[in-house]
């Protein structure tokens, strides 16, 4: 008789397994990466790579070594970062986690087998019981869970692509900073050489009795400060170089041998076409696309909670009990009665999360519009500032210094006037380099925004309530 019960029980399991097999997807550890790679390539024209396995001691690929042997430019440094940055490799593993969550959401709960036995005190035949049961309502909920997990997987891909773009931005700004520091070091070396020569000339003149002791002391002080400025500039260069090494994932000899193709920041480019700045930023925003997927997931979750609140589980199975020498088979049903908890709290929470996701998306739209306008204006302002230093202030300061030097040689002005003229010329050179650096920082911000991600220098719309929504946390944009 026990054997006659098995077909009924296994029919339940096989039917469930068959239905689940139609909807389940295979686990692909690299699922989603091709889509992320395509998104990045479309927006920045660079390739990314996901290297499986631990590669901490792996040598730098030949293609990267070839790039390091020549002087690096901004494009080279970004490409090396996209191929070598180990934080990106860790970032890509979030795709595997999201894919695993998607597969898990597609799986039915396992059937439960129940065995029991009873031993009569007065003796006799041992009572045996056998049963198997499954939560059959799970067949209805599995597609709903899968739709929620699918939206979350899509949101993860968009969010990871946006974070890759942020690494591109970090590398660009680090490269510009290093160029500015190299250019500043070159300027400081020139100033140190000039002041050293000037102080030596004044020393000779002082020995001949042609200048005062005050003149010599002033020149020596300026020369000493110039040497100190060189040392500080060298420290800044070292720091910005190591920042680039971190982003490019370089270590050992590779971290020491590379140089930049040019230590001078390029001139500002032609003014960008300001038309449709805001609409282009909205159209290409990966942050907005991810927020919309979050809304989809929240909406699907509302439907899931609404249905599962009424019928959290319906367990169907079969069992067999031996009464004496006879087996008595029969079906079993377990259905909770929603008298007290009919899912009203979960549904209310899901609806609140949906409203929250919609409001945050609206806030993000407003934020992107504002950042697009401010970044465009900042770029234009720093461009005008750099050209003003290059075309007006630097030539004027150089002419002032030349005329002051002539008057000083003719003993018509004192050393303090000459010293002040030199300081103002140096200050104008420093301000010009800073203006160029600010322009290229703004340019990198705008490029990132038009590629689809908010610049990390801008605050993003978040709220304290988000941290209390573990199922649909609004992702941090940086």
PDB file of C-alpha atoms in Angstrom, residues 152 294-295 297-306 309 341-358 464-474:
ATOM      1  CA  UNK A 152      16.542  45.147  -9.214  1.00  0.00           C
ATOM      2  CA  UNK A 294      13.685  51.079  -8.596  1.00  0.00           C
ATOM      3  CA  UNK A 295      10.124  52.335  -9.128  1.00  0.00           C
ATOM      4  CA  UNK A 297      10.639  46.974  -8.500  1.00  0.00           C
ATOM      5  CA  UNK A 298       8.661  48.841  -5.843  1.00  0.00           C
ATOM      6  CA  UNK A 299       5.463  48.644  -7.917  1.00  0.00           C
ATOM      7  CA  UNK A 300       5.903  44.908  -8.465  1.00  0.00           C
ATOM      8  CA  UNK A 301       6.493  44.469  -4.768  1.00  0.00           C
ATOM      9  CA  UNK A 302       3.188  46.196  -3.982  1.00  0.00           C
ATOM     10  CA  UNK A 303       1.368  43.569  -6.053  1.00  0.00           C
ATOM     11  CA  UNK A 304       3.308  40.750  -4.456  1.00  0.00           C
ATOM     12  CA  UNK A 305       2.608  41.933  -0.922  1.00  0.00           C
ATOM     13  CA  UNK A 306      -1.071  42.530  -1.707  1.00  0.00           C
ATOM     14  CA  UNK A 309      -0.884  39.108   2.444  1.00  0.00           C
ATOM     15  CA  UNK A 341      -2.767  39.714   9.810  1.00  0.00           C
ATOM     16  CA  UNK A 342      -4.039  39.949   6.259  1.00  0.00           C
ATOM     17  CA  UNK A 343      -0.931  41.744   5.022  1.00  0.00           C
ATOM     18  CA  UNK A 344      -2.187  45.274   5.560  1.00  0.00           C
ATOM     19  CA  UNK A 345       1.090  46.430   7.134  1.00  0.00           C
ATOM     20  CA  UNK A 346       3.301  44.964   4.415  1.00  0.00           C
ATOM     21  CA  UNK A 347       1.110  46.432   1.689  1.00  0.00           C
ATOM     22  CA  UNK A 348       1.171  49.850   3.344  1.00  0.00           C
ATOM     23  CA  UNK A 349       4.948  49.696   3.610  1.00  0.00           C
ATOM     24  CA  UNK A 350       5.297  48.645  -0.027  1.00  0.00           C
ATOM     25  CA  UNK A 351       3.018  51.484  -1.134  1.00  0.00           C
ATOM     26  CA  UNK A 352       5.062  53.961   0.911  1.00  0.00           C
ATOM     27  CA  UNK A 353       8.267  52.686  -0.655  1.00  0.00           C
ATOM     28  CA  UNK A 354       6.723  53.133  -4.085  1.00  0.00           C
ATOM     29  CA  UNK A 355       5.736  56.729  -3.316  1.00  0.00           C
ATOM     30  CA  UNK A 356       9.207  57.336  -1.916  1.00  0.00           C
ATOM     31  CA  UNK A 357      10.886  56.010  -5.059  1.00  0.00           C
ATOM     32  CA  UNK A 358       8.688  58.230  -7.252  1.00  0.00           C
ATOM     33  CA  UNK A 464      16.932  59.899   6.052  1.00  0.00           C
ATOM     34  CA  UNK A 465      13.924  57.667   5.406  1.00  0.00           C
ATOM     35  CA  UNK A 466      15.864  55.836   2.728  1.00  0.00           C
ATOM     36  CA  UNK A 467      18.045  54.131   5.268  1.00  0.00           C
ATOM     37  CA  UNK A 468      14.895  52.647   6.791  1.00  0.00           C
ATOM     38  CA  UNK A 469      13.828  50.968   3.584  1.00  0.00           C
ATOM     39  CA  UNK A 470      16.095  47.917   3.365  1.00  0.00           C
ATOM     40  CA  UNK A 471      14.234  46.283   0.493  1.00  0.00           C
ATOM     41  CA  UNK A 472      14.544  49.258  -1.850  1.00  0.00           C
ATOM     42  CA  UNK A 473      17.309  51.499  -0.577  1.00  0.00           C
ATOM     43  CA  UNK A 474      17.813  54.407  -2.925  1.00  0.00           C
TER      44      UNK A 474
END
